[in-house]
mmCIF file of C-alpha atoms in Angstrom:
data_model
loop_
_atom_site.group_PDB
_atom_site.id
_atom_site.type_symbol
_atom_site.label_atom_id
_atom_site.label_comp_id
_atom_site.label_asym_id
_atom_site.label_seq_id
_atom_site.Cartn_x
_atom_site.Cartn_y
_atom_site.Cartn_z
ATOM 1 C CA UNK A 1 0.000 0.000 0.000
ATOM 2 C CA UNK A 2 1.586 3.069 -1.050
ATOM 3 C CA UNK A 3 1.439 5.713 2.274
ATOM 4 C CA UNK A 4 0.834 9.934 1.882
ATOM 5 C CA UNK A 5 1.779 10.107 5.823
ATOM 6 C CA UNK A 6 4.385 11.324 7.381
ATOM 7 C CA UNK A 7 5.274 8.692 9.841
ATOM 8 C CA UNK A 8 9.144 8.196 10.549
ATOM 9 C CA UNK A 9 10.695 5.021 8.363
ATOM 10 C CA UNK A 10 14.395 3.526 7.887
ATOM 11 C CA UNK A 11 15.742 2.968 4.909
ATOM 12 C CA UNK A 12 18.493 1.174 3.362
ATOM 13 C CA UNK A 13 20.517 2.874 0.880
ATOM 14 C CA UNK A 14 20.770 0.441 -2.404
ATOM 15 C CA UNK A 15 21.515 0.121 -5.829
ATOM 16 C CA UNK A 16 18.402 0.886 -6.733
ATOM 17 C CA UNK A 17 18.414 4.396 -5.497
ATOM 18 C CA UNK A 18 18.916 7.057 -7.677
ATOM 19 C CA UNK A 19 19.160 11.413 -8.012
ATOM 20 C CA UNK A 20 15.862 12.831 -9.556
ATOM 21 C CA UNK A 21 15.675 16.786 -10.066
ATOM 22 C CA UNK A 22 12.622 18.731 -9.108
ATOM 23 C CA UNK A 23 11.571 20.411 -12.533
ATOM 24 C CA UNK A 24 8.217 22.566 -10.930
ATOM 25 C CA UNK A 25 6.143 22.411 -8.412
ATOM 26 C CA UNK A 26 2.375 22.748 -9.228
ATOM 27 C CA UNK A 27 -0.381 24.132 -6.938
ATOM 28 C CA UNK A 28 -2.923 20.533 -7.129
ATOM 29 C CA UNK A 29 -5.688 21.676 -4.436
ATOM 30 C CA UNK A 30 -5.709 23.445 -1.230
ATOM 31 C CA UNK A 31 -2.639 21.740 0.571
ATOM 32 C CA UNK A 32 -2.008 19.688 -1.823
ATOM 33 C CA UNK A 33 1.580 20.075 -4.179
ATOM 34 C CA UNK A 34 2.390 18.475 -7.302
ATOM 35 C CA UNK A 35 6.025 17.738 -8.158
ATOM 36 C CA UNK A 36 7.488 16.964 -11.756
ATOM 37 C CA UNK A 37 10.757 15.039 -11.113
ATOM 38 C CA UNK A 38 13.304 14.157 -13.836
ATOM 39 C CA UNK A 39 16.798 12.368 -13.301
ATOM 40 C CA UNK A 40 19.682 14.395 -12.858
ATOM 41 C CA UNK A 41 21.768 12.681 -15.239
ATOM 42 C CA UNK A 42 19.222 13.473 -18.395
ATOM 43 C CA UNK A 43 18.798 9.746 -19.139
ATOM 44 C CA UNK A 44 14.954 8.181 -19.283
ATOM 45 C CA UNK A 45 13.321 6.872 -15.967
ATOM 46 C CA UNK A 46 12.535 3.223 -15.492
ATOM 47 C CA UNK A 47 9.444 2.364 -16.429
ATOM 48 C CA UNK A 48 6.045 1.869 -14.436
ATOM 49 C CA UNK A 49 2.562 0.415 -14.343
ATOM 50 C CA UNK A 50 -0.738 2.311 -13.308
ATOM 51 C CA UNK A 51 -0.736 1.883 -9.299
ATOM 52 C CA UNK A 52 2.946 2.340 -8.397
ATOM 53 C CA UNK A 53 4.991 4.204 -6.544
ATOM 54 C CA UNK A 54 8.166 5.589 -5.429
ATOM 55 C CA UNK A 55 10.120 6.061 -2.372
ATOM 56 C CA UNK A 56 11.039 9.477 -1.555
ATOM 57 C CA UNK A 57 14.450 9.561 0.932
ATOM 58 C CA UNK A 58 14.493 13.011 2.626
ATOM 59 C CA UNK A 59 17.433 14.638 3.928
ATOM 60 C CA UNK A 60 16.556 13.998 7.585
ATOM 61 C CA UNK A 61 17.150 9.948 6.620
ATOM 62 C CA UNK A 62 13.467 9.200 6.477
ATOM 63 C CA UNK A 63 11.273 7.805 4.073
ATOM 64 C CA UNK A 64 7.799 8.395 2.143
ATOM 65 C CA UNK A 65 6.064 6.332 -0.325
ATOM 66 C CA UNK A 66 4.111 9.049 -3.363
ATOM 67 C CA UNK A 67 2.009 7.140 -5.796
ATOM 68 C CA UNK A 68 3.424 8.042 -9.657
ATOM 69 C CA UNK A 69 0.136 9.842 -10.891
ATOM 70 C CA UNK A 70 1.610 11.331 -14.373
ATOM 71 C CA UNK A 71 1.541 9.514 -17.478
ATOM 72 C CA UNK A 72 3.117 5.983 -17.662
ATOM 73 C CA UNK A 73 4.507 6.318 -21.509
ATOM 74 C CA UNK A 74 6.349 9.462 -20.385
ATOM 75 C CA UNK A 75 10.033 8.046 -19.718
ATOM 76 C CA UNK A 76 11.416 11.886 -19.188
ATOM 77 C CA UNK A 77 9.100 12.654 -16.401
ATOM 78 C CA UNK A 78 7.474 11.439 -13.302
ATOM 79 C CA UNK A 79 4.912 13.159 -11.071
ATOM 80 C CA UNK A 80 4.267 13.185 -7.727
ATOM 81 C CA UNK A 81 1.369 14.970 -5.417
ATOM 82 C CA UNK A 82 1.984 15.412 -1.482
ATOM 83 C CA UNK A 83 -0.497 16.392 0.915
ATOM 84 C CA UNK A 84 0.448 18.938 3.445
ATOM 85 C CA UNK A 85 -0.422 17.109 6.695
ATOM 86 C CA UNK A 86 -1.268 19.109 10.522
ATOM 87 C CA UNK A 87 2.042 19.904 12.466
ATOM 88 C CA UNK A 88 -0.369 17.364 15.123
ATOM 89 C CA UNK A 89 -0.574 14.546 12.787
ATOM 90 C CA UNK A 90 3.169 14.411 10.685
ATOM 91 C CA UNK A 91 6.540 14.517 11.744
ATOM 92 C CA UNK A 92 7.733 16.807 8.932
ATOM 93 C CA UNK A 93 8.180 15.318 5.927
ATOM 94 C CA UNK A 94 5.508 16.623 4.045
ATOM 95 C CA UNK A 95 6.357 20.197 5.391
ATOM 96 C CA UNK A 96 9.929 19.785 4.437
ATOM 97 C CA UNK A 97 8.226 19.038 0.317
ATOM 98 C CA UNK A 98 6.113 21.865 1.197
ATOM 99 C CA UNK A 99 8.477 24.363 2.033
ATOM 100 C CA UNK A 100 11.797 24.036 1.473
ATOM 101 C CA UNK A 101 12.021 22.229 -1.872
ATOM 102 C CA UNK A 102 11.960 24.301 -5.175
ATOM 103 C CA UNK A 103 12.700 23.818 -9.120
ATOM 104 C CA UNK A 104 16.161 22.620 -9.318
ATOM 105 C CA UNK A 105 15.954 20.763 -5.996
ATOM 106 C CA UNK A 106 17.625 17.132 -6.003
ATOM 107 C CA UNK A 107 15.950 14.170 -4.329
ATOM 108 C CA UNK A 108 16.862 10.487 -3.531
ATOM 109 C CA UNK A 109 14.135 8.477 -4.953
ATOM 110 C CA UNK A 110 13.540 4.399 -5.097
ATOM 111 C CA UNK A 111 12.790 2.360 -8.197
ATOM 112 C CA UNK A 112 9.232 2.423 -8.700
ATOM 113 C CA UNK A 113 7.160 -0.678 -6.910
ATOM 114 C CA UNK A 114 3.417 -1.400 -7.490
ATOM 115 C CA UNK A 115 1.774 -3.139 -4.648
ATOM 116 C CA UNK A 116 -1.803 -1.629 -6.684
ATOM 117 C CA UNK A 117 -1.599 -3.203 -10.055
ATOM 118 C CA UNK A 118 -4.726 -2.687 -12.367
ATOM 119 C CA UNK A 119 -6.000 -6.414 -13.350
ATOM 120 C CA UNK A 120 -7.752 -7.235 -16.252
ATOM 121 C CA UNK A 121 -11.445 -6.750 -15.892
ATOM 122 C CA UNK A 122 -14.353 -6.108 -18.175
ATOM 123 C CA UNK A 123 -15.018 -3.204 -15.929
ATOM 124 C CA UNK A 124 -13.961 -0.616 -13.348
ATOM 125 C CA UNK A 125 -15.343 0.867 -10.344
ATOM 126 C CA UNK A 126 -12.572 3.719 -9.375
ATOM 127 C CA UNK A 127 -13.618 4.877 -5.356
ATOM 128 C CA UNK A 128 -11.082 7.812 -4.254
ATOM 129 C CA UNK A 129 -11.259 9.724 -1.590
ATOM 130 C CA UNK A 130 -8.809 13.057 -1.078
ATOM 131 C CA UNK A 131 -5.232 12.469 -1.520
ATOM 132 C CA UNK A 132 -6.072 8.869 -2.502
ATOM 133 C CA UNK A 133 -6.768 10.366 -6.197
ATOM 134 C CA UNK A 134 -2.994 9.917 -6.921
ATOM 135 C CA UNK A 135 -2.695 5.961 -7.773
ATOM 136 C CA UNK A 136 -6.276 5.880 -9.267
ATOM 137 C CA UNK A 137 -5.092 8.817 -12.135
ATOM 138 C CA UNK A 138 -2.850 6.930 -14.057
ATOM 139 C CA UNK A 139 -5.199 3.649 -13.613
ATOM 140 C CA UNK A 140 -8.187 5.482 -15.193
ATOM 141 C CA UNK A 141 -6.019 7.060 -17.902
ATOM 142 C CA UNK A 142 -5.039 3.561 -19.191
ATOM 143 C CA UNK A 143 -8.502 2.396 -18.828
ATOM 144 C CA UNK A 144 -9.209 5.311 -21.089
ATOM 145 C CA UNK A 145 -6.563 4.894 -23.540
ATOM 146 C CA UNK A 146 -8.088 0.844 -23.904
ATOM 147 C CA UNK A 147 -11.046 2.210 -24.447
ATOM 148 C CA UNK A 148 -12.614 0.380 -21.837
ATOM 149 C CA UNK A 149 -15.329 0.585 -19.484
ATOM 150 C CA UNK A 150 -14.625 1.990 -16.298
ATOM 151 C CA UNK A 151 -16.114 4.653 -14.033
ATOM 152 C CA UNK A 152 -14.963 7.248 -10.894
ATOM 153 C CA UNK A 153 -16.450 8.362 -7.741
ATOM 154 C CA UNK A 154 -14.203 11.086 -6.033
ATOM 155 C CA UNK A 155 -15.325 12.307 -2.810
ATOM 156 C CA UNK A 156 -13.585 14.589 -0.201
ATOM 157 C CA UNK A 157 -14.408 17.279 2.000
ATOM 158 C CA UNK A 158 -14.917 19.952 -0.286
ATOM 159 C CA UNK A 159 -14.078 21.189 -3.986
ATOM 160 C CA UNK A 160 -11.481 22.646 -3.332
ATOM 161 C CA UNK A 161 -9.290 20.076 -1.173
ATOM 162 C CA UNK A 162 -9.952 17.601 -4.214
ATOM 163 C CA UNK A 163 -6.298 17.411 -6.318
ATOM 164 C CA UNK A 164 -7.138 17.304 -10.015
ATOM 165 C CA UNK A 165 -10.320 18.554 -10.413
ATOM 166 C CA UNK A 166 -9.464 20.295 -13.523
ATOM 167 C CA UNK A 167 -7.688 17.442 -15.752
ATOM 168 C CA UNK A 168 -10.301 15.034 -14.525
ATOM 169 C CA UNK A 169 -12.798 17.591 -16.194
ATOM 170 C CA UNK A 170 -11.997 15.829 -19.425
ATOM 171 C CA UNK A 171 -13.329 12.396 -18.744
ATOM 172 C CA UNK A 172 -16.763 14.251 -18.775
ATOM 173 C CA UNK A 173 -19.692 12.205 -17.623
ATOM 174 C CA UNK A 174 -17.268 9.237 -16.458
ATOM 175 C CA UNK A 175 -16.320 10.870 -13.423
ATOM 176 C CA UNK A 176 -18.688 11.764 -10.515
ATOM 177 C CA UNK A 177 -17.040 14.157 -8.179
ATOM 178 C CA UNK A 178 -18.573 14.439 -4.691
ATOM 179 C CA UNK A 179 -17.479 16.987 -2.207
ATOM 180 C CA UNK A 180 -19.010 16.234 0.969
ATOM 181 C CA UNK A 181 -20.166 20.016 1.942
ATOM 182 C CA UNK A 182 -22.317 20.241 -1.132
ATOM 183 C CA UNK A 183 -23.545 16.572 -1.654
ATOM 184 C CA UNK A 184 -23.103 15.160 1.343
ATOM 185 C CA UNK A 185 -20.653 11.156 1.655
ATOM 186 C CA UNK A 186 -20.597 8.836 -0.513
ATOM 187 C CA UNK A 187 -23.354 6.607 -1.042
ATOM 188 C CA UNK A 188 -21.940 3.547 -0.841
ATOM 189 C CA UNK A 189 -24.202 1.657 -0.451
ATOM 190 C CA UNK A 190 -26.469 2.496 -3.822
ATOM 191 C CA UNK A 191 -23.150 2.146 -5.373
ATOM 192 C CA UNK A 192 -22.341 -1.593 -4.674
ATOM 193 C CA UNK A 193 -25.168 -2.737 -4.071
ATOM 194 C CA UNK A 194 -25.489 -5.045 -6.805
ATOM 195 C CA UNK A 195 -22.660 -7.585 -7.094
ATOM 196 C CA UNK A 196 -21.137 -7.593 -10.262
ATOM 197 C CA UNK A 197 -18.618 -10.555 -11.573
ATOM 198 C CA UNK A 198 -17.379 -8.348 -14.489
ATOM 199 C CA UNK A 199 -16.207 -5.606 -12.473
ATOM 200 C CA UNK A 200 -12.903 -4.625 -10.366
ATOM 201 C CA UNK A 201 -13.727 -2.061 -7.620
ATOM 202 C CA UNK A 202 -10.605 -0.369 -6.562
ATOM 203 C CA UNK A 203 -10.467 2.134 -3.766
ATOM 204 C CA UNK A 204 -7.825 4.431 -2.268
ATOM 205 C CA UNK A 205 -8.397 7.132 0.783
ATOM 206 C CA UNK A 206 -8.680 7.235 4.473
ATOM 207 C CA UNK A 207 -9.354 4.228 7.021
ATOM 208 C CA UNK A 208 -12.871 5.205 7.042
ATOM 209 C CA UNK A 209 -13.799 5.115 3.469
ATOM 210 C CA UNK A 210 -11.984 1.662 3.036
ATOM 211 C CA UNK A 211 -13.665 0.018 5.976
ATOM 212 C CA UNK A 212 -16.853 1.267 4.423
ATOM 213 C CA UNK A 213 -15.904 0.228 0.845
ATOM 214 C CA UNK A 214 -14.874 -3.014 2.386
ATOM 215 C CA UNK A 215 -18.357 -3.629 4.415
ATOM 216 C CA UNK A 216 -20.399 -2.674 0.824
ATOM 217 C CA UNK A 217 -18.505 -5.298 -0.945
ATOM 218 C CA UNK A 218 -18.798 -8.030 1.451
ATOM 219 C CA UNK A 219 -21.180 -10.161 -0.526
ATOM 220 C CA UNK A 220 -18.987 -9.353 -3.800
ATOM 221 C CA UNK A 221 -16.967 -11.885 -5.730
ATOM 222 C CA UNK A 222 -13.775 -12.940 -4.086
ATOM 223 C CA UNK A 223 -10.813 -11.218 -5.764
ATOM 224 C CA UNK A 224 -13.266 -8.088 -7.287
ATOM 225 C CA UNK A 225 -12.152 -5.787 -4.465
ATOM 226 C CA UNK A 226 -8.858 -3.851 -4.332
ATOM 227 C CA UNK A 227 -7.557 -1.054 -1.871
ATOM 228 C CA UNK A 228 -5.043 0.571 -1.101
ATOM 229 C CA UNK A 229 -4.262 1.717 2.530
ATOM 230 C CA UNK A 230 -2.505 5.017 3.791
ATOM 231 C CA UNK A 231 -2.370 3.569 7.040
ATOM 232 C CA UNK A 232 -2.041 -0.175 8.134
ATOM 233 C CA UNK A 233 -5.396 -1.346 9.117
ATOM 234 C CA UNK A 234 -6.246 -1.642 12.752
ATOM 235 C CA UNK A 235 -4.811 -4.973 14.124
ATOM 236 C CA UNK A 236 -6.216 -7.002 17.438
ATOM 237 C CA UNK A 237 -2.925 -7.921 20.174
ATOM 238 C CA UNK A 238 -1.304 -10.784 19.154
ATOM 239 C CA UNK A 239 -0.606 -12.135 23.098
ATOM 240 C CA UNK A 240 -0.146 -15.593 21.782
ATOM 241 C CA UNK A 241 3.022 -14.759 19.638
ATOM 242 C CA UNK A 242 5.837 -17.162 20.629
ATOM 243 C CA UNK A 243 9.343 -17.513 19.527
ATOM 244 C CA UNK A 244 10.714 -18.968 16.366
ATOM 245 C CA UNK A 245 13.905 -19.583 14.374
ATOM 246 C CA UNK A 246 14.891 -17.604 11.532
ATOM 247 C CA UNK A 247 17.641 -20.041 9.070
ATOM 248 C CA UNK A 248 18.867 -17.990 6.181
ATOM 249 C CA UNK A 249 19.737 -20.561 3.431
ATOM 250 C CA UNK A 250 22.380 -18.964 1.269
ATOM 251 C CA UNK A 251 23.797 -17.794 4.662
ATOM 252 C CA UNK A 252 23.890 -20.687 6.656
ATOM 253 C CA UNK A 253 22.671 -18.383 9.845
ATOM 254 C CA UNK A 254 20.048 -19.031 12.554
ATOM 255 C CA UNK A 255 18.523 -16.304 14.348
ATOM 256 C CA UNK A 256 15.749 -16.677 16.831
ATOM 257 C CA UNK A 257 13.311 -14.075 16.842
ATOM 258 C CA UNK A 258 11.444 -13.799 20.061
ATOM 259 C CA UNK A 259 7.688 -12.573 20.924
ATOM 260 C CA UNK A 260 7.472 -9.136 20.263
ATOM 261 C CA UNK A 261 10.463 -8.869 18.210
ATOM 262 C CA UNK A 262 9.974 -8.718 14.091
ATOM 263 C CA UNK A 263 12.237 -10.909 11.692
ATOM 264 C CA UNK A 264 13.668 -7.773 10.222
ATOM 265 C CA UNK A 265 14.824 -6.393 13.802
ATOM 266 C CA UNK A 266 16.044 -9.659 14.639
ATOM 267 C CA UNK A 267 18.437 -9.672 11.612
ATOM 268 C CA UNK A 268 19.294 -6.128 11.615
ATOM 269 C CA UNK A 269 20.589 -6.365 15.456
ATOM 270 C CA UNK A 270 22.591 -9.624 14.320
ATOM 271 C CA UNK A 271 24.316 -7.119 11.648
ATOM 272 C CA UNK A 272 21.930 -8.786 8.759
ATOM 273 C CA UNK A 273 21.430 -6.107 5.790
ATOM 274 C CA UNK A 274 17.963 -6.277 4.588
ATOM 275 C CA UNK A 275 16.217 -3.684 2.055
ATOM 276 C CA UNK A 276 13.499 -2.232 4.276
ATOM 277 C CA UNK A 277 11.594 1.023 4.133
ATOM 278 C CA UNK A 278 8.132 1.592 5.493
ATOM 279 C CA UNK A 279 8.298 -0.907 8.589
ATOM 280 C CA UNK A 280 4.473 -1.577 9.024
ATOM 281 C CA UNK A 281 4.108 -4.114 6.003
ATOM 282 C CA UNK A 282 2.959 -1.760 3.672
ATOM 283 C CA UNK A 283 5.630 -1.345 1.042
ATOM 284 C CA UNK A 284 6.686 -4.633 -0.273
ATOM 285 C CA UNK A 285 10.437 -3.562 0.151
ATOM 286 C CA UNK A 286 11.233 -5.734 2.756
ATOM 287 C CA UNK A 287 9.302 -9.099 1.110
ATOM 288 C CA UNK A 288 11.082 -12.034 1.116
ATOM 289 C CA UNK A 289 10.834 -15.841 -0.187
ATOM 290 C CA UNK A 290 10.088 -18.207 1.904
ATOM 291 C CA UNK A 291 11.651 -22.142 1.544
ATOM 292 C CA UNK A 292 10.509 -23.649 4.810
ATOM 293 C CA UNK A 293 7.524 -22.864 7.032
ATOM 294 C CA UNK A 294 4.055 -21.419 7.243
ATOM 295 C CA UNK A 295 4.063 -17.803 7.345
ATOM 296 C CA UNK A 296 1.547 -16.088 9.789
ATOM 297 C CA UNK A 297 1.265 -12.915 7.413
ATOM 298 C CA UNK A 298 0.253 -9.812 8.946
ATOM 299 C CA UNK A 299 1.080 -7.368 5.484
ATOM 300 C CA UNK A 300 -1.188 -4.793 3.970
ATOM 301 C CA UNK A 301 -0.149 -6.203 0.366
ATOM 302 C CA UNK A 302 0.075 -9.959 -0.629
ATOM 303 C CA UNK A 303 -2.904 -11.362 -1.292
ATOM 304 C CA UNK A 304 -5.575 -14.058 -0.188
ATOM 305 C CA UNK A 305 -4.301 -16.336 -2.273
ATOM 306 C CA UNK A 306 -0.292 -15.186 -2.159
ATOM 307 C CA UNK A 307 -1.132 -15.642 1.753
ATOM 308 C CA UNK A 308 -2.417 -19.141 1.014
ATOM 309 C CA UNK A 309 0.498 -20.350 -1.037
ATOM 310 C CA UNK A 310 2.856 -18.864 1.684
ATOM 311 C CA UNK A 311 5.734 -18.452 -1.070
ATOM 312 C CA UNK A 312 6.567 -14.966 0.383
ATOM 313 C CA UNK A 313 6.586 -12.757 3.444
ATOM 314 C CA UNK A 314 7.161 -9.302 4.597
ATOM 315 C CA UNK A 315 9.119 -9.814 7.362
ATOM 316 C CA UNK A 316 9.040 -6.549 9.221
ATOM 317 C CA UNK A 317 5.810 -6.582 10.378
ATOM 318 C CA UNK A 318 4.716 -10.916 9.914
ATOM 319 C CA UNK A 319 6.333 -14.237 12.111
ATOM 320 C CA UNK A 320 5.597 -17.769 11.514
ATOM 321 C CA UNK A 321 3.296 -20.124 12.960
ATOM 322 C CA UNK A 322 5.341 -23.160 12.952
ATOM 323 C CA UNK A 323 8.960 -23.495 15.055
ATOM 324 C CA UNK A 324 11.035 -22.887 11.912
ATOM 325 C CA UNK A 325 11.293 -20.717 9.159
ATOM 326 C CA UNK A 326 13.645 -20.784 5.915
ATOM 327 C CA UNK A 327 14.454 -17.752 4.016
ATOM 328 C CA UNK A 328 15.969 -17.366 0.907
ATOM 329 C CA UNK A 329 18.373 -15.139 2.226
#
């Protein structure tokens, strides 16, 4: 799940890190900035698919994940769109976009990762809601350019906090934009109603507006839902945790990771180097294959049936239910 917060992450500085240069910065909505990047060097950016996104490394040594919301065949440019968040409710990152960058700034950015891909469907039902606008833009433009069938609902608090207004104007009757002061929330309810086979629903926006989406497609085809957190979704104590051992194959190490203690600390605190960025199983960065042992995955991204199969695992946030488990590591 790509995250616009600005809760405090570690990083590890790789390979596949690179300079981008800040071309402008655009006014998107009230609070809301969008950025053009382009690489320093003048060479094309890797490519990316509708739903990705890119870490951001800042100079304090933290890290955000922005979801790429420009146009996917453009290899010169990428584009970006922060929201501004409350002094209460951040820890600075998006204030340090805010403020102190500028055209001609250099950033640190990550290859681009997509933890959101668009599956086929006969159909789309787009749900956004505020900042979550940014993964679903480049989603809905491909949709367009296939000429398929496909449909938005953008709510938010008001016109004006809603990024994009204007180049979603273009869509015309396509896209239903719904600013709570005027219209009132999203009815969800009329919306999904009606289970539909041929259709993906994909939503992005706050905890509320998920767990709502969520409840209104609970009698939907398995696999027709997809979202996109900000936030890891509320999890119950685990008291029953217990300790396990961690064997890393290509290493020939054994670690034991006791309760309360995730398999990323474990190895970083045993001098283990393990790409890692957002810490709370959101990313993917961290995800791992598994040779030996049944994961107990507690993620925001793989899904039902990645859990089932129990191939992979993020391990800074999941364990394992069984005594043992084998990494490809």
């Amino acid at each position: 799940m790509t995250t616009h917060n600005d809760s405090d992450f570690d990083t590890v500085v790789e390979d596949d890190e690179f300079d981008v240069v800040v071309e402008r910065i655009e006014p998107a909505a009230t609070d809301v900035k969008a950025l053009v990047l382009r690489p320093v060097t003048g060479t094309t950016l890797p490519t990316w698919t509708p739903g990705s996104h890119i870490d951001v490394l800042l100079p304090s040594g933290t890290v955000r994940q922005y979801s790429l919301c420009g146009d996917t065949s453009d290899h010169d440019a990428w584009r970006i769109a922060v929201l501004r968040e409350p002094p209460e409710k951040g820890r600075g990152g998006s204030e340090y976009i805010h403020n102190a960058l500028h055209p001609g700034s250099k950033l640190r950015v990550g290859l681009p990762r997509n933890n959101f891909p668009l599956v086929e469907s006969t159909r789309y039902l787009f749900i956004a809601g505020g900042i979550g606008i940014t993964p679903v833009l480049s989603m809905i433009a491909h949709a367009d350019k296939q000429h398929l069938d496909w449909r938005l609902i953008y709510g938010g608090r008001n016109a004006e906090s809603m990024a994009f207004r204007d180049e979603l104007a273009r869509y015309g009757v396509r896209v239903e934009i719904v600013p709570e002061d005027r219209t009132g929330p999203l009815d969800l309810g009329h919306m999904l109603s009606i289970p539909r086979s041929d259709t993906a629903v994909y939503c992005c926006g706050p905890s509320g507006l998920l767990q709502a989406v969520e409840a209104a497609c609970s009698s939907w085809p398995d696999g027709s839902l997809h979202l996109e957190r900000f936030v890891p979704a509320p999890s119950q104590p685990e008291s029953g945790d217990t300790a396990f051992e961690v064997v890393l194959a290509k290493q020939g190490r054994t670690f034991v990771v006791r309760p309360g203690e995730t398999i990323l600390r474990t190895l970083e605190s045993n001098g283990v180097d393990v790409l890692s960025s957002c810490q709370q199983g959101m990313c993917g960065r961290c995800e791992q294959t598994v040779l030996e042992g049944t994961p107990d995955h507690r993620d925001e991204i793989l899904t039902p049936e990645e859990r089932a199969a129990g191939e992979y695992i993020l391990i800074c946030v999941s364990r394992c239910h069984d005594d043992r488990l084998v990494l490809d590591l």
